[in-house]
Tab-separated table of C-alpha atoms (C1' of nucleotides) in Angstrom:
chain	number	residue	atom	x	y	z
A	1	MET	CA	-4.945	-20.175	11.261
A	2	ALA	CA	-7.364	-18.399	8.982
A	3	LYS	CA	-10.239	-20.439	10.365
A	4	LYS	CA	-13.011	-18.905	12.401
A	5	LEU	CA	-12.064	-18.199	15.954
A	6	PRO	CA	-13.775	-20.406	18.528
A	7	GLN	CA	-15.849	-18.267	20.856
A	8	THR	CA	-13.567	-18.929	23.796
A	9	ASN	CA	-10.504	-17.722	21.925
A	10	LEU	CA	-12.334	-14.566	20.994
A	11	GLU	CA	-13.297	-13.791	24.573
A	12	GLN	CA	-9.744	-14.451	25.638
A	13	LYS	CA	-8.464	-12.153	22.914
A	14	LEU	CA	-10.851	-9.394	23.878
A	15	ARG	CA	-9.833	-9.566	27.514
A	16	ALA	CA	-6.175	-9.464	26.568
A	17	PHE	CA	-6.931	-6.468	24.359
A	18	GLU	CA	-8.677	-4.628	27.186
A	19	GLN	CA	-5.788	-5.294	29.529
A	20	ALA	CA	-3.282	-4.096	26.947
A	21	CYS	CA	-5.282	-0.900	26.444
A	22	ARG	CA	-5.379	-0.207	30.164
A	23	LYS	CA	-1.668	-0.815	30.440
A	24	VAL	CA	-0.800	1.801	27.815
A	25	GLY	CA	-3.543	4.203	28.914
A	26	LEU	CA	-5.891	3.843	25.957
A	27	LYS	CA	-9.487	4.523	26.909
A	28	LEU	CA	-11.857	1.633	26.346
A	29	THR	CA	-14.511	3.278	24.261
A	30	HIS	CA	-17.405	1.483	22.654
A	31	GLN	CA	-15.963	2.246	19.216
A	32	ARG	CA	-12.552	0.819	20.041
A	33	LEU	CA	-13.986	-2.357	21.519
A	34	GLU	CA	-16.260	-2.930	18.555
A	35	ILE	CA	-13.607	-2.141	15.938
A	36	PHE	CA	-11.205	-4.530	17.599
A	37	ARG	CA	-13.835	-7.235	17.925
A	38	GLU	CA	-14.848	-6.918	14.302
A	39	LEU	CA	-11.238	-7.212	13.177
A	40	ALA	CA	-10.617	-10.127	15.543
A	41	VAL	CA	-13.461	-12.197	14.115
A	42	ALA	CA	-12.651	-11.290	10.509
A	43	CYS	CA	-10.435	-13.724	8.692
A	44	ASP	CA	-10.184	-11.776	5.444
A	45	HIS	CA	-7.770	-9.031	6.499
A	46	PRO	CA	-10.248	-6.209	5.890
A	47	SER	CA	-9.511	-2.584	5.021
A	48	ALA	CA	-10.661	0.368	7.137
A	49	GLU	CA	-13.519	0.925	4.725
A	50	THR	CA	-14.598	-2.723	4.857
A	51	LEU	CA	-14.592	-2.730	8.645
A	52	TYR	CA	-16.540	0.510	8.645
A	53	LYS	CA	-19.244	-0.974	6.418
A	54	ARG	CA	-19.560	-4.052	8.599
A	55	LEU	CA	-19.780	-2.018	11.775
A	56	GLN	CA	-22.232	0.511	10.408
A	57	LYS	CA	-25.054	-2.006	10.693
A	58	ARG	CA	-24.667	-2.180	14.463
A	59	MET	CA	-23.271	1.334	14.955
A	60	PRO	CA	-24.986	3.753	12.600
A	61	THR	CA	-23.263	6.820	14.040
A	62	LEU	CA	-19.742	5.429	13.713
A	63	SER	CA	-17.651	7.524	11.353
A	64	LEU	CA	-15.046	6.309	8.881
A	65	ASP	CA	-12.388	8.647	10.190
A	66	THR	CA	-12.753	7.124	13.644
A	67	VAL	CA	-12.075	3.729	12.104
A	68	TYR	CA	-8.922	5.086	10.454
A	69	ARG	CA	-7.795	6.844	13.607
A	70	THR	CA	-8.531	3.843	15.771
A	71	LEU	CA	-6.718	1.383	13.521
A	72	ALA	CA	-3.698	3.704	13.442
A	73	THR	CA	-3.744	3.906	17.234
A	74	PHE	CA	-3.987	0.134	17.597
A	75	GLU	CA	-1.157	-0.358	15.166
A	76	LYS	CA	1.050	2.117	16.990
A	77	HIS	CA	0.590	0.102	20.149
A	78	HIS	CA	1.126	-3.203	18.355
A	79	LEU	CA	-2.385	-4.434	19.055
A	80	ILE	CA	-3.014	-5.091	15.368
A	81	THR	CA	-0.892	-5.300	12.210
A	82	LYS	CA	-1.089	-3.531	8.896
A	83	VAL	CA	-0.676	-6.163	6.202
A	84	GLU	CA	1.719	-5.399	3.384
A	85	THR	CA	0.007	-5.516	0.033
A	86	VAL	CA	0.242	-3.965	-3.347
A	87	GLU	CA	-3.319	-2.659	-3.152
A	88	SER	CA	-4.314	0.952	-2.783
A	89	GLN	CA	-6.281	0.332	0.423
A	90	ALA	CA	-4.420	-0.708	3.549
A	91	ARG	CA	-5.542	-3.969	5.135
A	92	PHE	CA	-5.341	-5.118	8.748
A	93	GLU	CA	-5.325	-8.162	11.002
A	94	ALA	CA	-5.665	-8.737	14.738
A	95	ASP	CA	-3.649	-11.966	14.794
A	96	MET	CA	-0.314	-10.943	16.286
A	97	ASP	CA	1.219	-14.436	16.359
A	98	LEU	CA	3.995	-14.914	13.833
A	99	HIS	CA	2.546	-16.283	10.614
A	100	HIS	CA	2.767	-15.824	6.859
A	101	HIS	CA	0.468	-14.858	3.992
A	102	ALA	CA	-0.578	-16.197	0.633
A	103	ILE	CA	-2.189	-13.567	-1.615
A	104	CYS	CA	-4.297	-14.296	-4.668
A	105	ARG	CA	-3.387	-11.843	-7.405
A	106	GLN	CA	-6.832	-12.234	-8.921
A	107	CYS	CA	-9.336	-11.889	-6.077
A	108	GLY	CA	-6.976	-10.343	-3.515
A	109	ALA	CA	-7.827	-12.920	-0.837
A	110	ILE	CA	-5.161	-13.255	1.851
A	111	THR	CA	-4.730	-16.618	3.547
A	112	ASP	CA	-2.641	-17.148	6.676
A	113	PHE	CA	-0.299	-20.058	7.154
A	114	ASN	CA	2.382	-21.216	9.591
A	115	TRP	CA	5.862	-22.461	8.856
A	116	ASN	CA	7.642	-23.114	12.124
A	117	SER	CA	10.771	-24.638	10.631
A	118	PHE	CA	11.281	-21.498	8.551
A	119	ASP	CA	10.696	-19.259	11.547
A	120	ALA	CA	13.497	-21.028	13.387
A	121	VAL	CA	16.106	-20.892	10.630
A	122	GLN	CA	18.993	-18.398	10.613
A	123	LEU	CA	19.184	-15.644	8.021
A	124	PRO	CA	21.939	-15.805	5.401
A	125	LYS	CA	25.027	-13.809	6.298
A	126	GLU	CA	24.475	-11.516	3.299
A	127	ILE	CA	21.761	-9.713	5.280
A	128	SER	CA	22.550	-10.573	8.888
A	129	GLY	CA	24.604	-7.382	9.272
A	130	TRP	CA	21.846	-5.148	7.953
A	131	GLY	CA	20.549	-4.062	11.349
A	132	ARG	CA	18.166	-5.265	14.034
A	133	ILE	CA	15.583	-7.589	12.519
A	134	ASP	CA	12.279	-7.875	14.358
A	135	LYS	CA	10.143	-9.872	11.967
A	136	LYS	CA	10.703	-12.300	9.146
A	137	ASN	CA	7.662	-12.789	6.943
A	138	ILE	CA	6.931	-14.779	3.833
A	139	THR	CA	4.391	-13.708	1.237
A	140	LEU	CA	3.266	-16.131	-1.431
A	141	HIS	CA	1.762	-14.809	-4.637
A	142	GLY	CA	-0.352	-16.777	-7.030
A	143	ILE	CA	-3.860	-17.776	-7.952
A	144	CYS	CA	-5.975	-19.343	-5.244
A	145	GLY	CA	-7.877	-22.561	-5.882
A	146	LYS	CA	-11.213	-20.798	-6.113
A	147	CYS	CA	-10.048	-18.375	-8.813
A	148	ALA	CA	-8.299	-21.184	-10.699
A	149	ASN	CA	-11.702	-22.899	-10.829
A	150	GLY	CA	-13.358	-19.865	-12.339
A	151	GLY	CA	-14.708	-18.584	-9.031
A	152	ARG	CA	-16.486	-21.797	-8.047
A	153	ALA	CA	-15.526	-23.271	-4.712
A	154	LYS	CA	-12.764	-25.806	-5.015
B	1	MET	CA	22.101	-6.866	-5.291
B	2	ALA	CA	21.210	-3.393	-4.175
B	3	LYS	CA	24.541	-2.076	-5.406
B	4	LYS	CA	24.835	0.296	-8.312
B	5	LEU	CA	24.458	-1.366	-11.664
B	6	PRO	CA	27.622	-1.512	-13.749
B	7	GLN	CA	27.108	0.409	-16.968
B	8	THR	CA	27.209	-2.761	-19.061
B	9	ASN	CA	24.450	-4.387	-17.057
B	10	LEU	CA	22.335	-1.315	-17.498
B	11	GLU	CA	22.763	-1.273	-21.276
B	12	GLN	CA	21.935	-4.948	-21.358
B	13	LYS	CA	18.841	-4.372	-19.286
B	14	LEU	CA	17.691	-1.532	-21.489
B	15	ARG	CA	18.077	-3.599	-24.620
B	16	ALA	CA	16.158	-6.472	-23.041
B	17	PHE	CA	13.466	-3.995	-22.038
B	18	GLU	CA	13.176	-2.635	-25.577
B	19	GLN	CA	12.903	-6.126	-26.994
B	20	ALA	CA	10.233	-7.059	-24.445
B	21	CYS	CA	8.250	-3.947	-25.344
B	22	ARG	CA	8.383	-4.743	-29.048
B	23	LYS	CA	7.318	-8.298	-28.389
B	24	VAL	CA	4.147	-7.257	-26.558
B	25	GLY	CA	3.459	-4.308	-28.846
B	26	LEU	CA	4.294	-1.468	-26.465
B	27	LYS	CA	5.502	1.615	-28.291
B	28	LEU	CA	8.986	2.769	-27.340
B	29	THR	CA	8.356	6.359	-26.427
B	30	HIS	CA	10.907	8.701	-24.971
B	31	GLN	CA	8.940	8.794	-21.701
B	32	ARG	CA	8.829	5.027	-21.352
B	33	LEU	CA	12.512	4.627	-22.056
B	34	GLU	CA	13.466	7.300	-19.557
B	35	ILE	CA	11.104	6.101	-16.851
B	36	PHE	CA	12.421	2.581	-17.180
B	37	ARG	CA	16.038	3.742	-17.182
B	38	GLU	CA	15.516	5.859	-14.098
B	39	LEU	CA	13.948	2.953	-12.252
B	40	ALA	CA	16.656	0.571	-13.437
B	41	VAL	CA	19.479	2.702	-12.048
B	42	ALA	CA	17.643	3.452	-8.800
B	43	CYS	CA	18.432	1.166	-5.913
B	44	ASP	CA	16.004	2.686	-3.446
B	45	HIS	CA	12.705	1.303	-4.795
B	46	PRO	CA	11.250	4.733	-5.574
B	47	SER	CA	7.600	5.729	-5.722
B	48	ALA	CA	5.936	7.199	-8.815
B	49	GLU	CA	6.278	10.642	-7.288
B	50	THR	CA	9.970	10.159	-6.530
B	51	LEU	CA	10.690	8.978	-10.059
B	52	TYR	CA	8.732	11.913	-11.412
B	53	LYS	CA	10.809	14.391	-9.444
B	54	ARG	CA	14.064	12.821	-10.601
B	55	LEU	CA	12.983	12.793	-14.220
B	56	GLN	CA	11.617	16.320	-14.211
B	57	LYS	CA	15.137	17.728	-14.275
B	58	ARG	CA	15.823	16.162	-17.649
B	59	MET	CA	12.228	16.139	-18.910
B	60	PRO	CA	10.452	19.297	-17.773
B	61	THR	CA	7.260	18.518	-19.696
B	62	LEU	CA	6.827	15.013	-18.265
B	63	SER	CA	3.626	14.702	-16.276
B	64	LEU	CA	3.037	12.744	-13.107
B	65	ASP	CA	0.060	10.919	-14.510
B	66	THR	CA	2.198	9.583	-17.332
B	67	VAL	CA	4.572	8.175	-14.743
B	68	TYR	CA	1.674	6.464	-12.984
B	69	ARG	CA	0.222	5.173	-16.251
B	70	THR	CA	3.584	3.997	-17.496
B	71	LEU	CA	4.487	2.171	-14.305
B	72	ALA	CA	1.090	0.465	-14.320
B	73	THR	CA	1.640	-0.600	-17.926
B	74	PHE	CA	5.107	-1.930	-17.171
B	75	GLU	CA	3.797	-3.834	-14.184
B	76	LYS	CA	0.990	-5.384	-16.197
B	77	HIS	CA	3.563	-6.735	-18.642
B	78	HIS	CA	5.874	-7.885	-15.848
B	79	LEU	CA	8.646	-5.515	-16.834
B	80	ILE	CA	8.814	-4.081	-13.309
B	81	THR	CA	7.445	-5.021	-9.884
B	82	LYS	CA	5.361	-3.142	-7.379
B	83	VAL	CA	6.957	-3.688	-3.981
B	84	GLU	CA	4.658	-4.591	-1.121
B	85	THR	CA	4.897	-2.110	1.688
B	86	VAL	CA	2.776	-0.644	4.380
B	87	GLU	CA	3.357	2.889	3.137
B	88	SER	CA	0.741	5.075	1.518
B	89	GLN	CA	2.741	5.502	-1.686
B	90	ALA	CA	3.390	2.493	-3.893
B	91	ARG	CA	7.041	1.729	-4.618
B	92	PHE	CA	8.632	-0.001	-7.600
B	93	GLU	CA	11.711	-1.875	-8.763
B	94	ALA	CA	13.063	-2.965	-12.125
B	95	ASP	CA	14.988	-5.971	-10.809
B	96	MET	CA	12.881	-8.941	-11.848
B	97	ASP	CA	15.241	-11.630	-10.558
B	98	LEU	CA	13.927	-13.463	-7.522
B	99	HIS	CA	15.152	-11.733	-4.377
B	100	HIS	CA	13.935	-10.583	-0.981
B	101	HIS	CA	13.579	-7.330	0.943
B	102	ALA	CA	14.578	-5.886	4.289
B	103	ILE	CA	12.599	-2.785	5.253
B	104	CYS	CA	13.612	-0.279	7.893
B	105	ARG	CA	10.541	0.718	9.855
B	106	GLN	CA	12.166	4.036	10.733
B	107	CYS	CA	13.543	5.464	7.473
B	108	GLY	CA	11.633	3.213	5.094
B	109	ALA	CA	14.745	2.131	3.209
B	110	ILE	CA	14.337	-1.146	1.340
B	111	THR	CA	17.398	-3.352	0.876
B	112	ASP	CA	17.492	-6.340	-1.463
B	113	PHE	CA	19.067	-9.652	-0.560
B	114	ASN	CA	19.307	-13.174	-1.943
B	115	TRP	CA	18.674	-16.465	-0.204
B	116	ASN	CA	19.074	-19.270	-2.690
B	117	SER	CA	18.701	-22.121	-0.236
B	118	PHE	CA	15.336	-20.712	0.854
B	119	ASP	CA	14.225	-20.253	-2.744
B	120	ALA	CA	14.841	-23.941	-3.373
B	121	VAL	CA	12.995	-25.297	-0.344
B	122	GLN	CA	9.505	-26.824	-0.536
B	123	LEU	CA	6.514	-25.121	1.061
B	124	PRO	CA	4.897	-26.776	4.081
B	125	LYS	CA	1.927	-28.943	3.210
B	126	GLU	CA	-0.414	-26.667	5.187
B	127	ILE	CA	-0.341	-24.227	2.267
B	128	SER	CA	0.750	-26.356	-0.677
B	129	GLY	CA	-2.886	-27.030	-1.629
B	130	TRP	CA	-3.831	-23.360	-1.636
B	131	GLY	CA	-3.516	-22.849	-5.391
B	132	ARG	CA	-0.870	-22.083	-7.970
B	133	ILE	CA	2.027	-20.274	-6.333
B	134	ASP	CA	4.145	-18.074	-8.592
B	135	LYS	CA	6.386	-16.267	-6.140
B	136	LYS	CA	7.697	-16.820	-2.653
B	137	ASN	CA	9.089	-13.691	-1.042
B	138	ILE	CA	10.543	-12.857	2.316
B	139	THR	CA	10.259	-9.442	3.913
B	140	LEU	CA	12.362	-8.566	6.921
B	141	HIS	CA	11.304	-5.748	9.208
B	142	GLY	CA	13.504	-3.935	11.618
B	143	ILE	CA	15.820	-0.997	12.110
B	144	CYS	CA	18.673	-0.611	9.653
B	145	GLY	CA	22.212	-0.012	10.858
B	146	LYS	CA	22.155	3.638	9.884
B	147	CYS	CA	19.014	4.404	11.885
B	148	ALA	CA	20.270	2.381	14.836
B	149	ASN	CA	23.293	4.714	14.837
B	150	GLY	CA	21.115	7.782	14.962
B	151	GLY	CA	21.290	8.449	11.241
B	152	ARG	CA	25.064	8.395	10.997
B	153	ALA	CA	26.582	5.951	8.559
B	154	LYS	CA	27.447	2.672	10.187
C	1	DC	C1'	-13.569	17.099	36.242
C	2	DT	C1'	-10.312	16.680	32.570
C	3	DA	C1'	-7.724	14.827	29.086
C	4	DA	C1'	-8.659	11.873	25.508
C	5	DA	C1'	-11.727	10.272	21.956
C	6	DT	C1'	-15.445	10.931	18.620
C	7	DG	C1'	-18.209	12.829	14.743
C	8	DC	C1'	-18.596	16.056	11.315
C	9	DA	C1'	-16.869	18.493	7.617
C	10	DA	C1'	-13.245	19.919	5.090
C	11	DA	C1'	-8.609	19.194	3.375
C	12	DA	C1'	-4.595	16.599	1.975
C	13	DT	C1'	-2.586	12.874	-0.376
C	14	DT	C1'	-2.332	9.445	-3.820
C	15	DT	C1'	-4.020	7.580	-7.970
C	16	DT	C1'	-7.138	7.403	-11.990
C	17	DT	C1'	-9.706	9.152	-15.986
C	18	DG	C1'	-11.603	11.930	-20.226
C	19	DC	C1'	-10.188	14.226	-23.900
C	20	DA	C1'	-7.609	16.775	-27.378
C	21	DG	C1'	-3.352	16.835	-29.466
C	22	DT	C1'	1.162	14.292	-30.490
C	23	DC	C1'	4.096	10.670	-31.885
C	24	DC	C1'	5.668	5.803	-32.883
C	25	DC	C1'	5.371	2.161	-36.176
D	1	DG	C1'	-2.133	7.513	-41.511
D	2	DG	C1'	-3.955	5.344	-37.571
D	3	DG	C1'	-4.029	3.690	-33.228
D	4	DA	C1'	-1.361	4.143	-29.126
D	5	DC	C1'	0.548	7.474	-26.035
D	6	DT	C1'	1.027	11.909	-23.595
D	7	DG	C1'	-0.130	16.131	-21.121
D	8	DC	C1'	-3.473	18.759	-19.057
D	9	DA	C1'	-7.060	19.278	-16.020
D	10	DA	C1'	-10.412	17.483	-13.434
D	11	DA	C1'	-12.173	13.727	-10.685
D	12	DA	C1'	-11.977	9.686	-7.848
D	13	DA	C1'	-10.206	7.143	-4.116
D	14	DT	C1'	-7.957	6.907	0.183
D	15	DT	C1'	-6.406	8.930	4.333
D	16	DT	C1'	-5.687	12.828	7.525
D	17	DT	C1'	-6.860	16.992	10.198
D	18	DG	C1'	-9.301	20.988	12.901
D	19	DC	C1'	-12.654	21.796	15.901
D	20	DA	C1'	-16.765	21.489	18.810
D	21	DT	C1'	-18.888	18.006	21.605
D	22	DT	C1'	-19.005	13.825	24.219
D	23	DT	C1'	-17.150	10.336	27.210
D	24	DA	C1'	-14.041	7.229	30.017
D	25	DG	C1'	-11.474	7.128	34.022
DNA sequence: CTAAATGCAAAATTTTTGCAGTCCC
DNA sequence: GGGACTGCAAAAATTTTGCATTTAG
């Protein structure tokens, strides 16, 4: 899930992205393509600022406000997701398949994981009358293995 | 869960809070007591700014930065929780019992709910080796009944 | 061509910090 | 009394906006 994307998956994802943009009338600018690609290959749920820094190397004239504007546009059209965290900076991901997150309270790393049997289970009746529920996400909080080992790889 | 606290519960909570403060050496100032009380009676998971506005009526000299500082202090000592949202402003709650949240993507309302059978279930092995997990929270996203009815009560 | 998107700069929003004075223990 | 806490103001951090220019379709 949080592993690196095989090249073929990436190309597939990019083509799907381009099609989705055309469908909703979003122009396929160089900036948009590169911002999406950078987020699609990232597996660390980067912030706008982090993406900006990574892209600056290849695109020196890119501006931070374009990154913000572009991410907001993508999110509005459900092409990417804003990850819920307790941090001051918003973080994003391009993986739109249903999955869940584990967050390290020390280093802030976010790891994806799947839990199909949970996804399939019915909500308790206490909340089932709340309204229309679109998504059902789990967030785990704790200390990742790396941090537990004093920063050394596990 | 998200209902109003009965008066007795509130008094109990305040006494527990005072004891916890003494134990960790936090001074019991008027500001801290009032900020905690206001958060404890709130059931809408208010932001620092929202709490500040509510408290200003009774405490005209209270400053917003004290609210921020105080909430951060409380959170550090696990007396309150910062709720994970996608919003720009951080939101807080004083209910430290394990529970889950449903968030309305339209009005931003956060509703608490319990799910004991989920709390008891084991994590899938895909993530069980990730590290030390302290908390396991669900967040539901959707449109609450009120918003689905065009803002009128359900 | 033309509406939409970008880059720049400036502003708005949210949160944090330094410091002098105040207050709890 | 002394160190912790608060209020004030100013700054830092994060995000948004107005406008002239550029670009995709």
